Amino acid sequence: MAANLLQKSIVSLSLVSVGAMTAVLGSHLAPTNAGQTQPLIAQIPAIPGNDTNFISNAVDKTGPAVVRINSSRASRSRSAQGRQARGTGSGFIIKSDGLVMTNAHVVDGATSVTVTLKDGREFAGRVLGEDRLTDVAVVKIQANNLPTVGLGNSDQLKPGEWAIAIGNPLGLDNTVTAGIISGTGRSSSEIGSPDRRVSFIQTDAAINPGNSGGPLLNQRGEVIGMNTAIIGGAQGLGFAIPINRAQQIASQLIAKGGVDHPYLGVQMTDLTPANRDELNRSPELGVKVQVDRGVLIVDVAQNSPAARAGLKKGDVILAVNGQSVKASNEVQQAVEGSTIGSNLAIEVNRAGQTVKLAVKPGAYPVSER
């Protein structure tokens, strides 16, 4: 694949649940504009209202609604056939009648789920739905009058704001860590998980195995993200799903048990003057790229919406619905915001000529999720 020639670094991204549900995602395409990413620490956050106890106040407000989720499933190891593999993660209650949000990888394939509250009560959980493309799941327990979290607005986050994580790392229930928002809008390819349909929050609040699915809070104790992954071998590089995105997915899971994601069926990479010559020398790509800015299509899936609309390997996407694009995550966001079956106007440069196409996004194939 041409994409293999574009790999610049290898990052080990670990999903932060414990035991059976732990996974490692492999290599990724390094961002070509890495030097332009946001600084890890943009400012020193102010203590709100000069309240030196604001972290404990935030935890008092939200902590009772943070839960431990134990799950078990049949082992996938040939040497352990017939045995049950177990995993532990975190979650938080969003409705007092027992709706709990967590990561999909915490409960994926689970044959049983147990939810334990901070006060020690245990409930059997039923997975209402999970979405692997965003790593969001909703679990239902039979209970009423439960404590719930308050939700913040992740669209308003800025690097340098306070961040507080609560979860059950390595089995240590109700562990609290604090740091800052280190960055926002981190693309899935930047953090080594190119198949995820999420722009992540980056934080240096300590996140460890077992924190998966737990809340990331702002200084007021509102949930602004769902902790989901760390980069192995690094310190202070944790990632959370923005709560606005997670809530959007959760609403669909509650309503119908699944989520339909629009998709085109293309593999893309960012095009820059630095990598254009390398791409043009690639026999696997097989075309000569005439421009040095845009989003290069390096492969098109057979019988996909992109193939049916006439998109080709070597096309450089310049604009989607009239909006210019320079990065693959911008194309992905535009597709994700479209409607399945509607026309998506895409402008490409093909061998030096501008070509305009109308693509009808299809539903992301379930078999590939």
Coordinates of C-alpha atoms in Angstrom, one line a residue:
M1 CA 0.0 0.0 0.0
A2 CA 1.2 3.5 -0.7
A3 CA 0.2 4.4 2.9
N4 CA 3.1 2.3 4.1
L5 CA 5.6 4.6 2.4
L6 CA 4.1 7.5 4.3
Q7 CA 4.7 6.2 7.8
K8 CA 7.0 8.5 9.7
S9 CA 6.8 7.1 13.3
I10 CA 5.3 4.3 15.3
V11 CA 3.2 5.1 18.3
S12 CA 1.7 2.6 20.8
L13 CA -1.7 3.8 21.7
S14 CA -3.3 1.8 24.6
L15 CA -6.9 1.8 25.4
V16 CA -7.0 2.4 29.2
S17 CA -9.1 -0.5 30.5
V18 CA -7.6 -3.3 32.6
G19 CA -7.3 -7.0 31.7
A20 CA -9.3 -8.6 28.9
M21 CA -10.5 -5.4 27.4
T22 CA -7.0 -3.8 27.0
A23 CA -5.9 -3.3 23.5
V24 CA -3.0 -1.7 21.6
L25 CA -3.5 0.1 18.3
G26 CA -0.6 0.0 15.9
S27 CA 1.3 2.3 13.7
H28 CA -0.1 5.5 12.2
L29 CA 0.6 8.1 9.6
A30 CA 2.6 10.8 11.2
P31 CA 1.0 14.3 10.8
T32 CA 2.8 16.2 8.1
N33 CA 2.2 19.5 9.9
A34 CA 3.5 18.3 13.3
G35 CA 5.4 21.5 13.8
Q36 CA 2.2 23.5 13.7
T37 CA 0.3 21.6 16.4
Q38 CA -0.8 23.3 19.5
P39 CA 1.7 23.6 22.4
L40 CA 1.3 21.1 25.2
I41 CA 1.0 23.9 27.8
A42 CA -0.5 27.1 26.6
Q43 CA -0.9 28.9 29.9
I44 CA -0.9 28.5 33.6
P45 CA -4.6 28.0 34.6
A46 CA -6.0 30.3 37.2
I47 CA -7.5 28.9 40.4
P48 CA -11.2 29.6 40.1
G49 CA -12.2 32.2 42.6
N50 CA -8.9 31.6 44.5
D51 CA -10.6 28.5 45.9
T52 CA -7.7 26.2 46.9
N53 CA -10.2 23.4 47.3
F54 CA -11.8 23.6 43.9
I55 CA -10.6 20.1 42.9
S56 CA -12.1 18.4 46.0
N57 CA -15.3 20.5 45.5
A58 CA -15.5 19.2 41.9
V59 CA -14.9 15.6 43.0
D60 CA -17.6 16.0 45.8
K61 CA -20.0 17.2 43.1
T62 CA -19.4 14.5 40.6
G63 CA -17.6 11.6 42.3
P64 CA -20.8 9.8 43.5
A65 CA -21.9 9.3 39.9
V66 CA -18.6 7.7 38.8
V67 CA -18.8 3.9 38.7
R68 CA -16.5 0.9 38.2
I69 CA -17.5 -1.5 35.4
N70 CA -16.4 -5.1 35.5
S71 CA -17.0 -7.2 32.4
S72 CA -16.3 -10.7 31.4
R73 CA -16.3 -12.5 28.0
A74 CA -15.2 -15.8 26.5
S75 CA -11.4 -15.8 26.1
R76 CA -10.2 -15.4 22.5
S77 CA -6.9 -17.2 23.3
R78 CA -6.6 -20.7 21.9
S79 CA -4.8 -21.9 25.0
A80 CA -7.6 -20.6 27.2
Q81 CA -10.6 -21.8 25.3
G82 CA -13.7 -22.2 27.6
R83 CA -12.3 -19.7 30.2
Q84 CA -13.7 -16.3 31.0
A85 CA -11.5 -13.3 30.4
R86 CA -12.2 -10.3 32.7
G87 CA -11.7 -6.6 32.4
T88 CA -12.2 -3.4 34.4
G89 CA -13.0 0.1 33.4
S90 CA -14.9 3.1 34.6
G91 CA -18.1 5.0 33.7
F92 CA -20.4 7.7 34.8
I93 CA -24.2 7.9 35.4
I94 CA -26.0 10.4 33.1
K95 CA -29.6 9.6 34.1
S96 CA -30.9 8.9 37.6
D97 CA -32.8 5.8 36.3
G98 CA -29.6 4.0 35.6
L99 CA -28.1 5.1 32.2
V100 CA -24.3 4.8 32.3
M101 CA -21.8 6.0 29.7
T102 CA -18.5 4.3 29.2
N103 CA -16.0 3.2 26.5
A104 CA -17.1 0.6 23.9
H105 CA -13.8 -1.3 24.5
V106 CA -14.7 -1.7 28.2
V107 CA -17.8 -3.8 27.3
D108 CA -17.1 -5.0 23.8
G109 CA -18.0 -8.7 23.5
A110 CA -18.9 -8.9 27.2
T111 CA -21.1 -11.8 28.3
S112 CA -21.7 -10.1 31.7
V113 CA -21.4 -6.6 33.0
T114 CA -21.4 -5.5 36.7
V115 CA -21.6 -1.8 37.7
T116 CA -20.4 -0.8 41.2
L117 CA -21.3 2.5 42.6
K118 CA -19.1 4.5 44.9
D119 CA -21.3 3.6 47.9
G120 CA -20.6 -0.1 47.2
R121 CA -23.9 -1.1 45.6
E122 CA -23.6 -3.5 42.7
F123 CA -25.9 -3.9 39.8
A124 CA -26.0 -6.2 36.7
G125 CA -25.6 -4.1 33.6
R126 CA -27.1 -4.5 30.2
V127 CA -25.3 -3.0 27.2
L128 CA -27.9 -0.9 25.3
G129 CA -25.4 -0.2 22.4
E130 CA -21.8 0.4 21.5
D131 CA -20.1 2.3 18.7
R132 CA -16.6 1.1 18.0
L133 CA -15.8 4.0 15.6
T134 CA -16.1 6.5 18.5
D135 CA -15.5 4.1 21.3
V136 CA -18.7 5.1 23.1
A137 CA -21.1 2.7 24.8
V138 CA -24.2 3.0 27.0
V139 CA -25.0 0.5 29.8
K140 CA -28.4 0.3 31.7
I141 CA -28.8 -0.8 35.3
Q142 CA -32.1 -1.3 37.1
A143 CA -32.1 1.4 39.7
N144 CA -33.7 4.8 40.4
N145 CA -32.8 8.1 42.2
L146 CA -29.1 7.6 41.4
P147 CA -26.6 10.4 41.5
T148 CA -25.8 11.9 38.1
V149 CA -23.0 14.0 36.5
G150 CA -23.4 17.4 35.1
L151 CA -22.3 17.9 31.5
G152 CA -20.1 20.8 30.3
N153 CA -19.5 22.1 26.8
S154 CA -16.4 20.6 25.2
D155 CA -16.7 22.9 22.2
Q156 CA -15.5 25.8 24.4
L157 CA -12.4 24.2 25.8
K158 CA -9.0 25.9 25.6
P159 CA -5.5 24.6 26.2
G160 CA -4.4 25.5 29.7
E161 CA -7.7 25.0 31.5
W162 CA -7.9 22.7 34.5
A163 CA -8.7 19.0 33.9
I164 CA -9.7 16.5 36.6
A165 CA -9.9 12.8 36.0
I166 CA -11.8 10.3 38.1
G167 CA -11.7 6.6 37.6
N168 CA -10.5 3.2 38.8
P169 CA -6.9 2.8 37.5
L170 CA -5.4 -0.6 38.2
G171 CA -8.3 -1.4 40.5
L172 CA -7.8 1.6 42.8
D173 CA -11.4 2.8 43.0
N174 CA -12.3 6.5 42.9
T175 CA -8.8 7.7 42.1
V176 CA -8.6 11.5 41.4
T177 CA -5.8 13.1 39.3
A178 CA -5.6 16.6 38.0
G179 CA -3.7 18.5 35.3
I180 CA -4.6 20.7 32.4
I181 CA -6.1 20.6 28.9
S182 CA -3.0 20.1 26.9
G183 CA -4.6 20.4 23.5
T184 CA -7.9 20.1 21.7
G185 CA -8.9 18.8 18.3
R186 CA -6.3 16.1 18.1
S187 CA -7.1 14.0 15.1
S188 CA -7.3 10.2 15.3
S189 CA -4.3 9.8 13.0
E190 CA -2.2 12.1 15.2
I191 CA -2.6 9.8 18.2
G192 CA -2.2 6.5 16.3
S193 CA -5.8 5.5 15.8
P194 CA -6.7 6.5 12.3
D195 CA -10.0 4.6 12.2
R196 CA -11.6 6.6 15.1
R197 CA -14.3 9.2 14.2
V198 CA -13.2 11.5 17.0
S199 CA -11.2 14.7 17.5
F200 CA -9.7 14.1 20.9
I201 CA -9.0 16.2 24.0
Q202 CA -5.4 15.9 25.1
T203 CA -4.6 16.1 28.8
D204 CA -1.7 15.6 31.2
A205 CA -3.9 14.6 34.1
A206 CA -2.7 11.1 34.9
I207 CA -4.7 8.4 33.1
N208 CA -3.9 4.7 33.6
P209 CA -5.4 1.3 32.7
G210 CA -8.8 1.2 34.4
N211 CA -9.6 4.8 33.7
S212 CA -11.3 4.0 30.4
G213 CA -14.8 5.3 30.3
G214 CA -14.4 7.6 33.3
P215 CA -15.0 11.3 33.2
L216 CA -12.7 14.2 32.6
L217 CA -14.0 17.2 34.5
N218 CA -13.5 21.0 34.3
Q219 CA -12.8 23.1 37.3
R220 CA -16.6 23.3 38.0
G221 CA -17.0 19.5 38.2
E222 CA -18.8 19.3 34.9
V223 CA -17.9 16.4 32.5
I224 CA -16.1 17.7 29.5
G225 CA -14.7 14.4 28.2
M226 CA -14.6 10.6 28.5
N227 CA -11.1 9.2 29.2
T228 CA -10.1 6.6 26.6
A229 CA -6.4 6.2 25.8
I230 CA -2.8 6.9 26.5
I231 CA 0.3 6.7 24.4
G232 CA 2.5 3.9 25.7
G233 CA 6.0 4.9 26.8
A234 CA 5.1 8.5 27.3
Q235 CA 4.1 10.6 30.3
G236 CA 1.4 13.2 30.4
L237 CA -0.2 12.1 27.0
G238 CA -3.7 11.1 27.8
F239 CA -6.7 11.4 25.5
A240 CA -10.5 11.9 26.0
I241 CA -13.5 11.9 23.8
P242 CA -15.2 15.3 23.9
I243 CA -18.4 15.0 25.8
N244 CA -20.4 16.8 23.2
R245 CA -19.4 14.1 20.7
A246 CA -19.9 11.3 23.2
Q247 CA -23.3 12.6 24.2
Q248 CA -24.4 12.8 20.5
I249 CA -23.4 9.1 20.0
A250 CA -25.0 8.0 23.3
S251 CA -28.3 9.6 22.4
Q252 CA -28.4 7.4 19.2
L253 CA -27.4 4.3 21.1
I254 CA -30.2 4.9 23.6
A255 CA -32.7 5.5 20.9
K256 CA -31.9 2.7 18.5
G257 CA -29.0 0.7 19.8
G258 CA -26.5 1.7 17.1
V259 CA -25.1 4.6 15.1
D260 CA -25.0 5.0 11.3
H261 CA -21.8 6.7 10.2
P262 CA -21.6 8.2 6.7
Y263 CA -18.5 7.0 4.8
L264 CA -16.9 7.4 1.4
G265 CA -14.5 4.5 1.3
V266 CA -11.2 6.3 0.7
Q267 CA -7.8 6.2 2.3
M268 CA -6.3 9.6 2.6
T269 CA -3.1 11.4 3.7
D270 CA -2.2 15.1 4.0
L271 CA -0.3 16.4 1.1
T272 CA 2.6 18.8 1.6
P273 CA 5.6 20.1 -0.5
A274 CA 7.8 17.9 1.7
N275 CA 6.1 14.6 0.8
R276 CA 4.9 15.3 -2.7
D277 CA 8.2 14.2 -4.4
E278 CA 8.2 11.0 -2.3
L279 CA 4.7 10.2 -3.3
N280 CA 5.4 10.8 -6.9
R281 CA 8.3 8.3 -6.7
S282 CA 6.0 5.7 -5.2
P283 CA 5.3 2.9 -7.7
E284 CA 2.4 1.8 -5.5
L285 CA 0.5 5.1 -6.0
G286 CA 1.1 5.0 -9.7
V287 CA 0.2 8.6 -10.5
K288 CA 2.0 12.0 -10.5
V289 CA 0.6 14.6 -8.1
Q290 CA 0.6 18.1 -9.7
V291 CA -0.2 20.1 -6.5
D292 CA 1.5 20.2 -3.1
R293 CA -1.5 21.1 -0.9
G294 CA -4.7 19.3 -0.1
V295 CA -5.7 15.8 0.9
L296 CA -4.4 13.0 -1.3
I297 CA -6.5 9.9 -1.9
V298 CA -4.1 6.9 -1.8
D299 CA -6.7 4.2 -2.2
V300 CA -10.4 3.8 -3.0
A301 CA -12.4 0.8 -1.8
Q302 CA -14.1 -1.2 -4.5
N303 CA -17.9 -0.7 -4.8
S304 CA -17.7 2.1 -2.2
P305 CA -19.6 5.4 -2.5
A306 CA -16.3 7.1 -3.6
A307 CA -15.7 4.5 -6.3
R308 CA -19.3 4.8 -7.6
A309 CA -19.0 8.6 -7.8
G310 CA -15.7 8.5 -9.7
L311 CA -13.1 9.4 -7.1
K312 CA -9.7 7.9 -8.0
K313 CA -6.4 7.1 -6.4
G314 CA -4.2 10.1 -6.9
D315 CA -7.0 12.6 -6.7
V316 CA -6.2 15.5 -4.4
I317 CA -9.3 16.8 -2.5
L318 CA -9.3 20.6 -2.4
A319 CA -12.8 21.4 -1.1
V320 CA -15.9 19.7 0.4
N321 CA -19.2 21.4 0.0
G322 CA -17.4 24.6 -1.0
Q323 CA -15.1 24.7 2.0
S324 CA -11.4 24.3 1.3
V325 CA -9.6 21.5 3.1
K326 CA -5.9 20.9 3.8
A327 CA -6.0 18.0 6.2
S328 CA -7.6 14.5 6.1
N329 CA -9.4 15.1 9.5
E330 CA -11.2 18.0 7.9
V331 CA -12.5 15.8 5.2
Q332 CA -13.5 13.2 7.8
Q333 CA -15.3 15.7 9.8
A334 CA -17.2 17.0 6.8
V335 CA -18.3 13.5 5.9
E336 CA -19.3 12.7 9.4
G337 CA -21.4 15.8 9.5
S338 CA -23.2 14.8 6.2
T339 CA -26.3 12.7 5.7
I340 CA -26.2 9.2 4.3
G341 CA -27.6 9.3 0.8
S342 CA -27.3 13.0 0.4
N343 CA -25.1 14.7 -2.2
L344 CA -21.6 15.8 -1.0
A345 CA -19.9 18.2 -3.4
I346 CA -16.2 17.3 -3.6
E347 CA -13.7 19.3 -5.7
V348 CA -10.4 17.5 -6.6
N349 CA -7.3 18.1 -8.6
R350 CA -6.7 15.3 -11.0
A351 CA -3.5 15.4 -13.0
G352 CA -3.5 19.1 -12.9
Q353 CA -7.2 19.6 -13.8
T354 CA -10.0 20.6 -11.4
V355 CA -12.8 18.0 -11.3
K356 CA -16.1 18.5 -9.4
L357 CA -18.0 15.4 -8.3
A358 CA -21.1 14.7 -6.3
V359 CA -20.7 11.8 -3.8
K360 CA -23.5 10.1 -1.9
P361 CA -22.1 8.9 1.5
G362 CA -23.1 5.4 2.4
A363 CA -23.4 3.8 5.8
Y364 CA -20.1 2.6 7.2
P365 CA -20.0 -1.2 6.7
V366 CA -20.7 -3.0 9.9
S367 CA -18.2 -5.7 8.9
E368 CA -15.4 -3.2 9.0
R369 CA -16.2 -1.7 12.4

